[in-house]
CSV table of C-alpha atoms and ligand atoms in Angstrom, one decimal:
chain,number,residue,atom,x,y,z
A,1,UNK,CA,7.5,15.2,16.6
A,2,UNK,CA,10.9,14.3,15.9
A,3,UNK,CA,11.6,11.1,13.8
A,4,UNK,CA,13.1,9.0,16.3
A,5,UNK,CA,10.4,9.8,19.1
A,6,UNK,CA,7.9,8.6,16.3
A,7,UNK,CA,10.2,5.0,16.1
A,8,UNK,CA,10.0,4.7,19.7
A,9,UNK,CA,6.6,5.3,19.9
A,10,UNK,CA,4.8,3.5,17.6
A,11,UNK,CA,7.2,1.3,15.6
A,12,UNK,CA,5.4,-0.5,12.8
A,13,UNK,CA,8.2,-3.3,13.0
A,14,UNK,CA,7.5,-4.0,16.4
A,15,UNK,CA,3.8,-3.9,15.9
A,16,UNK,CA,4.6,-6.4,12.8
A,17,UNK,CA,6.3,-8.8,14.4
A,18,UNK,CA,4.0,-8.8,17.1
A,19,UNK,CA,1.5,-9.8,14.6
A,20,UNK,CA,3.3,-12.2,12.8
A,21,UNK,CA,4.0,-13.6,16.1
A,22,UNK,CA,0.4,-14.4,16.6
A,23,UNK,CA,0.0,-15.5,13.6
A,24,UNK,CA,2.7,-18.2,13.5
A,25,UNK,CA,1.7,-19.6,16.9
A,26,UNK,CA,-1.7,-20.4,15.3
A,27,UNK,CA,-0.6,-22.0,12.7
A,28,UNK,CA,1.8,-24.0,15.2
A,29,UNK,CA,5.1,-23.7,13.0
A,30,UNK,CA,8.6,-24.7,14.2
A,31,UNK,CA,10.6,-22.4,16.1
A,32,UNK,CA,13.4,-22.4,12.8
A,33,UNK,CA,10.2,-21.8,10.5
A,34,UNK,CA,9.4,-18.5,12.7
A,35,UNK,CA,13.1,-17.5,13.4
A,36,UNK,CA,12.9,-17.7,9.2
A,37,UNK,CA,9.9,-16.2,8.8
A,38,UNK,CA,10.9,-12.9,10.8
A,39,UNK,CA,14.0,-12.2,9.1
A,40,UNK,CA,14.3,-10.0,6.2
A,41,UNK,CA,16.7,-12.1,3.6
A,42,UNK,CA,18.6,-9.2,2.3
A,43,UNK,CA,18.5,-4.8,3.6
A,44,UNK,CA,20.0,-2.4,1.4
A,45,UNK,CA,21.1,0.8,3.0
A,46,UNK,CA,23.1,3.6,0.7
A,47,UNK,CA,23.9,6.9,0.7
A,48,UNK,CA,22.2,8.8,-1.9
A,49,UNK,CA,24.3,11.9,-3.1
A,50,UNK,CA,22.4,14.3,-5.1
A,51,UNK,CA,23.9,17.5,-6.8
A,52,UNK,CA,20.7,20.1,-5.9
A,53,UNK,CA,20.2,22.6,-8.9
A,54,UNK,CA,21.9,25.8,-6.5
A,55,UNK,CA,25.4,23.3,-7.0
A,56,UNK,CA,25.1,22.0,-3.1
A,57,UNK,CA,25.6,18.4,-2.6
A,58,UNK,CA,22.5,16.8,-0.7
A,59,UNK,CA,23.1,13.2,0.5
A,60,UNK,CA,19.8,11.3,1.5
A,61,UNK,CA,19.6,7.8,3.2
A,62,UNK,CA,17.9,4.5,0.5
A,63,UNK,CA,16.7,1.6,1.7
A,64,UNK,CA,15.5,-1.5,-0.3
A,65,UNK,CA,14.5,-4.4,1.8
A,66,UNK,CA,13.6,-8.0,0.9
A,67,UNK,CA,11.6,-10.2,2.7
A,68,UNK,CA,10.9,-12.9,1.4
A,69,UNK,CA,11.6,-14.3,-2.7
A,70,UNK,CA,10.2,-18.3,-1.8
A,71,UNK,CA,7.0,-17.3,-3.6
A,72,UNK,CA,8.9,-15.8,-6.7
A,73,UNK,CA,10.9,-12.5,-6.9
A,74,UNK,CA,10.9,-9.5,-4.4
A,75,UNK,CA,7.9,-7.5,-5.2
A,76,UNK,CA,7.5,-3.5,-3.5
A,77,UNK,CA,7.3,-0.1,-3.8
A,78,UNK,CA,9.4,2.6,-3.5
A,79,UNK,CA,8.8,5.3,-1.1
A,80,UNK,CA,9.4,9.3,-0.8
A,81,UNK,CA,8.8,10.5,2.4
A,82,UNK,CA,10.7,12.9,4.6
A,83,UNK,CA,9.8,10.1,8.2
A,84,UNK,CA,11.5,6.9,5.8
A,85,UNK,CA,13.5,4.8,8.2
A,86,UNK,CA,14.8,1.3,8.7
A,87,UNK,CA,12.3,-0.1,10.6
A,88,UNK,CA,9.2,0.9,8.2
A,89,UNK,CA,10.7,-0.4,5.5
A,90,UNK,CA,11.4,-3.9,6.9
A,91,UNK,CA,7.6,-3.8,8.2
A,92,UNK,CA,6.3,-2.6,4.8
A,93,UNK,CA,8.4,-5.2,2.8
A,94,UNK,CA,7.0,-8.1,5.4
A,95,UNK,CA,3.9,-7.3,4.6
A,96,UNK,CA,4.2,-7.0,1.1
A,97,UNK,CA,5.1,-10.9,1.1
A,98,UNK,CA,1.8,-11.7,3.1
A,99,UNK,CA,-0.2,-9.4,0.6
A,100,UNK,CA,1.2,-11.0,-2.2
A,101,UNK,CA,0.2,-14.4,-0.6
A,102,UNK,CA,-3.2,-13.5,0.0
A,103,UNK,CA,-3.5,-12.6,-3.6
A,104,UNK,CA,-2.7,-15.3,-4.7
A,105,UNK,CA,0.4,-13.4,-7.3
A,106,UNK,CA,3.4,-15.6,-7.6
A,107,UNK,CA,5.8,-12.4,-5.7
A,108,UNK,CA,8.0,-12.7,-2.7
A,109,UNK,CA,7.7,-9.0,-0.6
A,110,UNK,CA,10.0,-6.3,-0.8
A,111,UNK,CA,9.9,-2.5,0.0
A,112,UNK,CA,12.6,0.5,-0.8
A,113,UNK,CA,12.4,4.1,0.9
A,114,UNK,CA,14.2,7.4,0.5
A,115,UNK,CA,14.4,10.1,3.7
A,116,UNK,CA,13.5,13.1,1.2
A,117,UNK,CA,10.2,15.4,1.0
A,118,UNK,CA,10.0,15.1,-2.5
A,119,UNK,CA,7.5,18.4,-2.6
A,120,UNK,CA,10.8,20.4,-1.8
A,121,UNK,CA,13.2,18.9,-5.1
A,122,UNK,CA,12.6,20.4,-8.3
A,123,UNK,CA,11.8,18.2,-10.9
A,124,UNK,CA,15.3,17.8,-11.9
A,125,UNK,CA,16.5,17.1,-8.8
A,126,UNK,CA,13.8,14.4,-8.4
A,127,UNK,CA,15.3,12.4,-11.2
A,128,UNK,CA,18.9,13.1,-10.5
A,129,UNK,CA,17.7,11.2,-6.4
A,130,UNK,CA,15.9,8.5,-8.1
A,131,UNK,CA,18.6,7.7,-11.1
A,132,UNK,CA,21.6,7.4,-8.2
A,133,UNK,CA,19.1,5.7,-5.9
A,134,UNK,CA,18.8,2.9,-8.4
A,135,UNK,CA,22.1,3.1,-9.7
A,136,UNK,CA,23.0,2.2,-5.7
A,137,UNK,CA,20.1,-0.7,-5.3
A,138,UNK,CA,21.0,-1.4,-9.3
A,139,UNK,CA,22.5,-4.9,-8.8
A,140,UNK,CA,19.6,-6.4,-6.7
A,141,UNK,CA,16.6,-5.4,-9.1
A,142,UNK,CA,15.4,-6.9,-11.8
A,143,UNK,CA,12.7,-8.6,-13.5
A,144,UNK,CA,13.5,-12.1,-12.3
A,145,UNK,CA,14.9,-10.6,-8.9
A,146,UNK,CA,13.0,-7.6,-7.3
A,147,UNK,CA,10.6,-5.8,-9.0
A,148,UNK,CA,9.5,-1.9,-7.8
A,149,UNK,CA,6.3,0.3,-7.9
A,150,UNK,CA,5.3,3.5,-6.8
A,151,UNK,CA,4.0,4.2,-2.9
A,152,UNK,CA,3.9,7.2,-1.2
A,153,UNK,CA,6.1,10.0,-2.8
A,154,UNK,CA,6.8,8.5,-6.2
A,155,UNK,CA,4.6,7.7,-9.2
A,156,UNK,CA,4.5,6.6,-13.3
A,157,UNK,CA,7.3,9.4,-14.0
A,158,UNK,CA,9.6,7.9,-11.0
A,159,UNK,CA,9.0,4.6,-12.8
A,160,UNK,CA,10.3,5.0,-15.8
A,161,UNK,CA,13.4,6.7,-14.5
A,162,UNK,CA,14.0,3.9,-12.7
A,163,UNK,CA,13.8,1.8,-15.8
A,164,UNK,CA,15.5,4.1,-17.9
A,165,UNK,CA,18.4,3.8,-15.7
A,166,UNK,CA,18.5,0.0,-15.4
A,167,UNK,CA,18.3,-0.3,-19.1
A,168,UNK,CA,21.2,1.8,-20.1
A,169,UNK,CA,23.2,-0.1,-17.2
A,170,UNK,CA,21.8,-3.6,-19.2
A,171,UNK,CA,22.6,-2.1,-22.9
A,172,UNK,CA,19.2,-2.7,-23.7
A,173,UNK,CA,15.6,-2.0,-22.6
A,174,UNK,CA,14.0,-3.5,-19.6
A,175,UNK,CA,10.8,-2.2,-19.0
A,176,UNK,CA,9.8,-5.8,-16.7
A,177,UNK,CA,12.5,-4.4,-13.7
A,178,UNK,CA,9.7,-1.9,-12.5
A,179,UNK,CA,5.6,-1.7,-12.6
A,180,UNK,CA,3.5,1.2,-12.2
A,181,UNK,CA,5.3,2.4,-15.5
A,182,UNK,CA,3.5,5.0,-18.1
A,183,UNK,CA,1.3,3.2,-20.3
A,184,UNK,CA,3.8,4.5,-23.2
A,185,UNK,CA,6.4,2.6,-21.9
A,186,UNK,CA,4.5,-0.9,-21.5
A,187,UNK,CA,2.4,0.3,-18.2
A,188,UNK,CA,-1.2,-1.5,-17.6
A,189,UNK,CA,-4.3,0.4,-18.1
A,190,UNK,CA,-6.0,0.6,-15.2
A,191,UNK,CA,-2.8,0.0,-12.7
A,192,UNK,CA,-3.3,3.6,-11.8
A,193,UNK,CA,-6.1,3.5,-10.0
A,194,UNK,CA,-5.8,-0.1,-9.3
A,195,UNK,CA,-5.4,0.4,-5.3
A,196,UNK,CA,-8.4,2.5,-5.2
A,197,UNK,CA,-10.5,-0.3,-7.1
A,198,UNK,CA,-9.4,-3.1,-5.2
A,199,UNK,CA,-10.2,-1.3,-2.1
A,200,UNK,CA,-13.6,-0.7,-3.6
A,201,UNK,CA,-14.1,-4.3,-3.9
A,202,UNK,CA,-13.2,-5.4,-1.1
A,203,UNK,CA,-15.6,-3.0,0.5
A,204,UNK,CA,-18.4,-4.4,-1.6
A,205,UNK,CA,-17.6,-8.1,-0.4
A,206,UNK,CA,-17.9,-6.6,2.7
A,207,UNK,CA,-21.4,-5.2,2.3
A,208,UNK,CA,-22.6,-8.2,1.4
A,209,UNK,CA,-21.2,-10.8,3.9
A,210,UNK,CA,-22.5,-8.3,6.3
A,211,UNK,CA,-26.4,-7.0,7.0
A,212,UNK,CA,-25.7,-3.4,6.3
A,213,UNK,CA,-28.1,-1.5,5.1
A,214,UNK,CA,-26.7,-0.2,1.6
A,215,UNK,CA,-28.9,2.7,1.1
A,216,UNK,CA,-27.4,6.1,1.2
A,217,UNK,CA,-24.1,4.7,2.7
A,218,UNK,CA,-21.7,7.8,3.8
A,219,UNK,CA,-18.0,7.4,3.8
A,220,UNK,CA,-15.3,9.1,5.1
A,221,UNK,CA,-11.5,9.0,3.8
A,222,UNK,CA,-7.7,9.7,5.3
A,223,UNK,CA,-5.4,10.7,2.4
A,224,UNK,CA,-6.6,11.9,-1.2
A,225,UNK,CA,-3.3,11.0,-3.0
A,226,UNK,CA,-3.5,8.3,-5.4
A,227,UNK,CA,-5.2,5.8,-3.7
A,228,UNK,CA,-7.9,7.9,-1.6
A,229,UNK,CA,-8.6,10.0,-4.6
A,230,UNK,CA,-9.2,7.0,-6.8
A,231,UNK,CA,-11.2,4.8,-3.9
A,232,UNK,CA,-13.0,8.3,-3.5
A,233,UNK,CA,-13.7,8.4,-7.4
A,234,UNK,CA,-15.1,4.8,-7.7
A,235,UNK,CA,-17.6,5.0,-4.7
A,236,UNK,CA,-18.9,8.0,-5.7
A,237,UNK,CA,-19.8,7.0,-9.6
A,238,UNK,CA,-21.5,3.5,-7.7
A,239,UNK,CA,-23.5,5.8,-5.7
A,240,UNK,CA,-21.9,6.3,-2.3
A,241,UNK,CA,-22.1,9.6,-0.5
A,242,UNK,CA,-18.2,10.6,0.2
A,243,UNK,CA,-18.9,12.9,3.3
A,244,UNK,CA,-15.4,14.0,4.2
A,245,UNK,CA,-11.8,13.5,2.9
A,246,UNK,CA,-8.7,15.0,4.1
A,247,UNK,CA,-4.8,15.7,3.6
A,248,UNK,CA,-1.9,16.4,5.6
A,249,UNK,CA,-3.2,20.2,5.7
A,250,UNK,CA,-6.7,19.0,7.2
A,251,UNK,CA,-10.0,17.7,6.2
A,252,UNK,CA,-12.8,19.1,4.6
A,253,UNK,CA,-16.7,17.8,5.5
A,254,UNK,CA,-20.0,18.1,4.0
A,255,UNK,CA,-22.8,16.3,5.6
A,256,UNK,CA,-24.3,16.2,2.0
A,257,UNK,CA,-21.8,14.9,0.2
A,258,UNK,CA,-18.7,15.8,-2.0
A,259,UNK,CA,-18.1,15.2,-5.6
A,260,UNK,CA,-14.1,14.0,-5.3
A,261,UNK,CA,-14.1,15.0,-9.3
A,262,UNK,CA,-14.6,18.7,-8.3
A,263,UNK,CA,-11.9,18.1,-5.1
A,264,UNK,CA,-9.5,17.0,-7.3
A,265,UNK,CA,-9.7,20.0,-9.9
A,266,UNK,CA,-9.6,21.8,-6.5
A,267,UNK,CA,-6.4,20.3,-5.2
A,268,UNK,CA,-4.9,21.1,-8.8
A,269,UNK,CA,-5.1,24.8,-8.3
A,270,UNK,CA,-4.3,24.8,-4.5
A,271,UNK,CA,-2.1,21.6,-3.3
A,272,UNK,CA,-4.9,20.5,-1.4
A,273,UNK,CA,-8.1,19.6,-0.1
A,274,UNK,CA,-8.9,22.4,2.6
A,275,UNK,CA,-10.8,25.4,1.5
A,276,UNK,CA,-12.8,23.8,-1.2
A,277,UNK,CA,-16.0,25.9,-1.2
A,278,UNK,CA,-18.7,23.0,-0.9
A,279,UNK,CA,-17.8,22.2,2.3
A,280,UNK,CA,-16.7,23.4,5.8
A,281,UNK,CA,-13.1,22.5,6.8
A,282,UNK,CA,-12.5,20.4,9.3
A,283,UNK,CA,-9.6,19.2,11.9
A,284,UNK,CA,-7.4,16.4,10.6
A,285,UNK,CA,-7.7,14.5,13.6
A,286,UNK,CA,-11.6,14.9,13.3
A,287,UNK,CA,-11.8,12.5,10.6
A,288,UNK,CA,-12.4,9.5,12.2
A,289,UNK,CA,-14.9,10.8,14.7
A,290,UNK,CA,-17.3,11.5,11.8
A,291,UNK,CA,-21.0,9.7,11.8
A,292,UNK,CA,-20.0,7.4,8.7
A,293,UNK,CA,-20.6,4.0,7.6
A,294,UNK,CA,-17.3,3.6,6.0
A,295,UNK,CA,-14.3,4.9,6.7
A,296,UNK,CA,-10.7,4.5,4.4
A,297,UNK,CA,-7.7,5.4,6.0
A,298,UNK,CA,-5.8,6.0,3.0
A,299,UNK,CA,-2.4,7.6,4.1
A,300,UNK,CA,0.4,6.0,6.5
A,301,UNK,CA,0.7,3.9,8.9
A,302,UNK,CA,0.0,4.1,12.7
A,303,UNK,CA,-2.9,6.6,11.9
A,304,UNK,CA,-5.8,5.1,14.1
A,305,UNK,CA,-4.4,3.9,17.8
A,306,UNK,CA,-5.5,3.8,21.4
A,307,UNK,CA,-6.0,7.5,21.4
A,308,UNK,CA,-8.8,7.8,18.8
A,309,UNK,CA,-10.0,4.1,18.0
A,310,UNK,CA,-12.9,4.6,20.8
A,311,UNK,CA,-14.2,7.7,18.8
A,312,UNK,CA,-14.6,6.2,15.3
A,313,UNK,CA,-18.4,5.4,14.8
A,314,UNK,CA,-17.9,3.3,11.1
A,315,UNK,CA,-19.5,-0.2,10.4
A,316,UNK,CA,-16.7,-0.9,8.4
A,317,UNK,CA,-12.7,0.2,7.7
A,318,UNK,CA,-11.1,-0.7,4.8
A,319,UNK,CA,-7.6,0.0,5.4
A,320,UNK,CA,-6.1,1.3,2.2
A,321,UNK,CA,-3.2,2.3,3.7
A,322,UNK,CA,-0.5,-0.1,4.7
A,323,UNK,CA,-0.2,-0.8,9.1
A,324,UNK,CA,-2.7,2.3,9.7
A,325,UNK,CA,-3.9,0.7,12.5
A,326,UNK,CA,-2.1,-0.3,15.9
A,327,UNK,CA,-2.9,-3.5,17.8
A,328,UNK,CA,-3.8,-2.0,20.7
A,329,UNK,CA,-6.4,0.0,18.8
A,330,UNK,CA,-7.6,-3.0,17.0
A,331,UNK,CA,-8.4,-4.5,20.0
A,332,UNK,CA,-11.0,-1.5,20.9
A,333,UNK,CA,-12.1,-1.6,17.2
A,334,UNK,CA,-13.3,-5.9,17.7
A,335,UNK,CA,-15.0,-4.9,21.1
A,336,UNK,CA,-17.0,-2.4,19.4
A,337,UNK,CA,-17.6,-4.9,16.4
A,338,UNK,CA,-16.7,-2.7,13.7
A,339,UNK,CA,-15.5,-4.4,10.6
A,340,UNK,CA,-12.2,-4.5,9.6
A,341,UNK,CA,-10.9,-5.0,5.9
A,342,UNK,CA,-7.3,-5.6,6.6
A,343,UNK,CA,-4.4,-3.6,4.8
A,344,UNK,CA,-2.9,-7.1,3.0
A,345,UNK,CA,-6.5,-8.1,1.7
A,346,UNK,CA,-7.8,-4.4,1.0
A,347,UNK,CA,-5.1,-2.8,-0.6
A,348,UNK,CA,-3.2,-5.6,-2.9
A,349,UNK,CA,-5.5,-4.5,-6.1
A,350,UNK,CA,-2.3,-2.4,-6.6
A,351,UNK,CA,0.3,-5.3,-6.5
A,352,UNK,CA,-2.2,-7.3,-8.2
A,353,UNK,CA,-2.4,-5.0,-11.4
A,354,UNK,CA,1.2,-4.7,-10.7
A,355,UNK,CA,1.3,-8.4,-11.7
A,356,UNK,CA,-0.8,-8.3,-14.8
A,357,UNK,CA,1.6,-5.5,-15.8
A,358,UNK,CA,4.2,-8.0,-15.9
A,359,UNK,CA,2.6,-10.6,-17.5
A,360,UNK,CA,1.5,-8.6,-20.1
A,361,UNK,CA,4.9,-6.7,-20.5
A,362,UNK,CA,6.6,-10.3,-21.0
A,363,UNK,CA,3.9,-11.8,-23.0
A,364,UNK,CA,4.1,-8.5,-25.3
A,365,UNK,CA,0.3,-8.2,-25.6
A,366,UNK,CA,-1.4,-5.9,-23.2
A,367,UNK,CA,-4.4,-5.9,-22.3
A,368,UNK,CA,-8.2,-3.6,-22.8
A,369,UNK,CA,-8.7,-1.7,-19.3
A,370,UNK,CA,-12.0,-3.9,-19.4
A,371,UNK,CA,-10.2,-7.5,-18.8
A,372,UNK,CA,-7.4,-5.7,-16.7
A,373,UNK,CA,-10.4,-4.5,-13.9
A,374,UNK,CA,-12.3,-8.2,-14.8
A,375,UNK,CA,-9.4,-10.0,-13.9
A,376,UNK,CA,-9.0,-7.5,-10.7
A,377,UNK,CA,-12.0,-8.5,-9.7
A,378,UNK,CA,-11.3,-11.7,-9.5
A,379,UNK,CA,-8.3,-11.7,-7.8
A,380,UNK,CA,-10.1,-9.4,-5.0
A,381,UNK,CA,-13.2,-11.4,-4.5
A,382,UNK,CA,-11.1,-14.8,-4.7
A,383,UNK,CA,-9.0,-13.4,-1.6
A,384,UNK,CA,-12.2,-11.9,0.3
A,385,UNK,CA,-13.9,-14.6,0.7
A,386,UNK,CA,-10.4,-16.6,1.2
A,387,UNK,CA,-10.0,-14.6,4.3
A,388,UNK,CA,-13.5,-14.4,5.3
A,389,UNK,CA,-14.2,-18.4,5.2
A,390,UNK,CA,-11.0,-18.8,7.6
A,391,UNK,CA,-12.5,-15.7,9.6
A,392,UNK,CA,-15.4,-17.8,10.1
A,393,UNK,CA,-14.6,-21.4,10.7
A,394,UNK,CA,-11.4,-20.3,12.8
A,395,UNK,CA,-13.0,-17.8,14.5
A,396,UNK,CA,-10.8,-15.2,14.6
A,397,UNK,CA,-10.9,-11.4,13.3
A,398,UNK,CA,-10.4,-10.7,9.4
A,399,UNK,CA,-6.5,-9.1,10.0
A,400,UNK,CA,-5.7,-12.4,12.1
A,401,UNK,CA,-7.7,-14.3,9.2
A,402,UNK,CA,-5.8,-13.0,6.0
A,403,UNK,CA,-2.7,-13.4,8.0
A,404,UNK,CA,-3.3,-16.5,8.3
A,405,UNK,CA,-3.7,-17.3,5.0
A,406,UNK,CA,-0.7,-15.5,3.6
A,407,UNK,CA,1.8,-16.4,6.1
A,408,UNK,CA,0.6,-19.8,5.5
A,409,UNK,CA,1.5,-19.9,2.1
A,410,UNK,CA,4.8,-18.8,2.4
A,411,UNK,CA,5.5,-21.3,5.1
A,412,UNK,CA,4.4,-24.3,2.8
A,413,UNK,CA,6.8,-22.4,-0.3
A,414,UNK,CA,9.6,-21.9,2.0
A,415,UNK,CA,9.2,-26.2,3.3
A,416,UNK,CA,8.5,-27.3,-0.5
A,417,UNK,CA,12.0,-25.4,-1.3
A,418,UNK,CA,13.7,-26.4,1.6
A,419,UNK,CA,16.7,-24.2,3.6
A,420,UNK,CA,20.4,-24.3,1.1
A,421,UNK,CA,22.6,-26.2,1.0
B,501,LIG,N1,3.1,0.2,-3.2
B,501,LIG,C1,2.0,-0.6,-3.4
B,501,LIG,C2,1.7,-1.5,-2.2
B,501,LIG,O1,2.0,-1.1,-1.1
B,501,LIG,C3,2.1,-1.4,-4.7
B,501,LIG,C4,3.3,-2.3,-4.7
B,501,LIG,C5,3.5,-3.0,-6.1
B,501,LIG,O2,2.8,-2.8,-7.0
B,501,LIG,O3,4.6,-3.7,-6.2
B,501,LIG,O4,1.0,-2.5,-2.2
């Protein structure tokens, strides 16, 4: 499908807004509150001009787009992906300020994108993209201002390319301007995997507000990049039987269960998940029919929607991913009373470590992995049970809930600070 027939057809800042919509009517705030509320404060859009290692000149569209900064700066990752446009950023970075709100971490809500497939860029050419990508965005990050992380596409090495080239623009190093760095450079143990543990978490707040039984629970999971992989990792050493995972290639099942250590040595030698020998491949799109308890759609957004939403059999989704379901599919998912674990509750143990990154890179002491996953904990439960307590005594579904609660907060920042001059 081409790129704009996917905008039209399922745009995530539509779908967003529509939300937020609900959400502020709710909380009955002021029609200058909303009209505030919905508008990005600042979008960045630049050319990025790459010289490719055969001597061509590539030029790829950037975006960096920040929400909201009454909560404290910009806070967001920084995303690779060949179907990067406008619109997803500016949904992305929204909810980035409502996740960070529902943690409870003092961060506004930001989100930067490049059109680019980084798979095709030789290493070289990767840094060369992301050095003149932040060289263009290089006046509006910093460690006071707007603060990135890896997402889709980009990771640790990304990171501290990114810093590099802020800190020889400074004169001096700055390793607070970005998170998700290597832990040689002032990273946080554990931030890593710290998506995939949150997400785990949350899933076991879950399990026990609700009467599942949580013998021999089978789980099913979209995406087995970072996140998935590490989500995948977790469950599996507490005992849960991963059934199926898949890729963008396809999915690969085993009623029995899969060890995700062995899939990942797998997708080291191949580039991904399909063919691994202890299991039978499987349609992409017949991941979310499988007989599971739990089901993590770990990839992108718009991934369950009308079409499918009727055919997913789960207790419980714990949406690792950011927006991966539609609102007309959640509607199907409440009538058949499965469980939803909302993307801004379930996947901010990323951000969250993000945070402690932070603190610990301006405190100069960093912290054991032990006390980084502690704290994590915290943080997670803290905002479960957050969400769930307004779930109950409003009445309304856990997504409705947590938004709630974090567009709530940035309301009461954004009053407390008042609207300059
Ligand atoms: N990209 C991650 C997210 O969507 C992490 C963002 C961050 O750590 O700033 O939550």
């Amino acid at each position: 499908m081409s790129n704009s027939l996917v905008e039209k057809k399922n745009n995530v800042w539509e779908m967003t807004l529509k939300r937020l919509n609900g959400t502020m009517s709710l909380l009955n705030l002021k029609p200058g509150m909303k009209k505030y509320l919905c508008e990005p404060r600042k979008i960045i859009e630049v050319a990025v001009t790459v010289k490719m290692d055969n001597g061509d000149i590539n030029i790829f569209k950037g975006y960096r787009v920040q929400h909201n900064t009454n909560r404290g700066p910009a806070k967001g990752g920084i995303r690779y992906h060949q179907d990067v446009y406008l619109d997803e950023i500016k949904a992305l970075a929204m909810l980035m300020t409502w996740k960070c709100a529902v943690a409870g971490i003092p961060f506004g809500g930001s989100k930067g994108g490049v059109k680019v497939n980084p798979s095709e860029l030789s290493k070289r050419e990767l840094e060369n993209l992301t050095r003149r990508y932040t060289f263009e965005i290089i006046q509006n990050i910093g460690p006071e201002k707007d603060i990135p992380a890896p997402d889709v596409g980009t990771n640790a090495q990304v990171m501290a390319w990114i810093m590099d080239t802020y800190s020889i623009d400074k004169g001096y190093g700055v390793p607070g301007v970005v998170t998700g760095k290597p832990i040689a450079l002032g990273g946080s143990l554990g931030r890593e995997e710290a998506t995939g543990r949150g997400c785990v978490y949350s899933i076991l707040s879950a399990l026990k507000v609700s009467n599942i039984d949580t013998t021999n629970l089978k789980v099913v999971i979209q995406g087995f990049g970072n996140v998935g992989s590490n989500a995948a990792k977790i469950l599996y050493d507490l005992g849960f039987k991963i059934i199926a995972v898949s890729d963008v290639r396809g999915g690969i099942y085993n009623k029995k269960g899969i060890d995700p250590y062995r899939v990942l040595k797998h997708v080291e030698k191949t580039g991904s998940v399909i063919n691994y020998r202890e299991s039978e491949n499987i349609a992409g799109s017949k991941i979310f029919e499988l007989d599971c308890d739990i089901l993590i759609p770990a990839a992108l957004e718009n991934q369950i929607t009308k079409g499918n939403a009727s055919k997913i059999k789960a207790k419980i989704i714990a949406e690792a991913a950011n927006a991966p379901t539609t609102p007309d599919a959640d509607e199907i998912l409440k009538d058949n009373d499965i469980f939803i674990i909302p993307d801004i509750l379930c996947n901010a143990g990323g951000v969250t470590v993000s945070y402690f990154e932070w603190v610990q890179g301006r405190d100069a002491y960093f912290w054991s992995k032990r006390k980084v996953n502690l704290q994590l904990r915290d943080v997670m439960d803290k905002a479960f049970y957050e969400v769930y307590d307004i779930h109950k005594k409003n009445k309304v579904d856990m997504r409705t809930a947590a938004s709630i609660l974090g567009v709530g907060r940035v309301a009461e920042a954004v009053k407390l600070r008042g609207i300059y001059p």
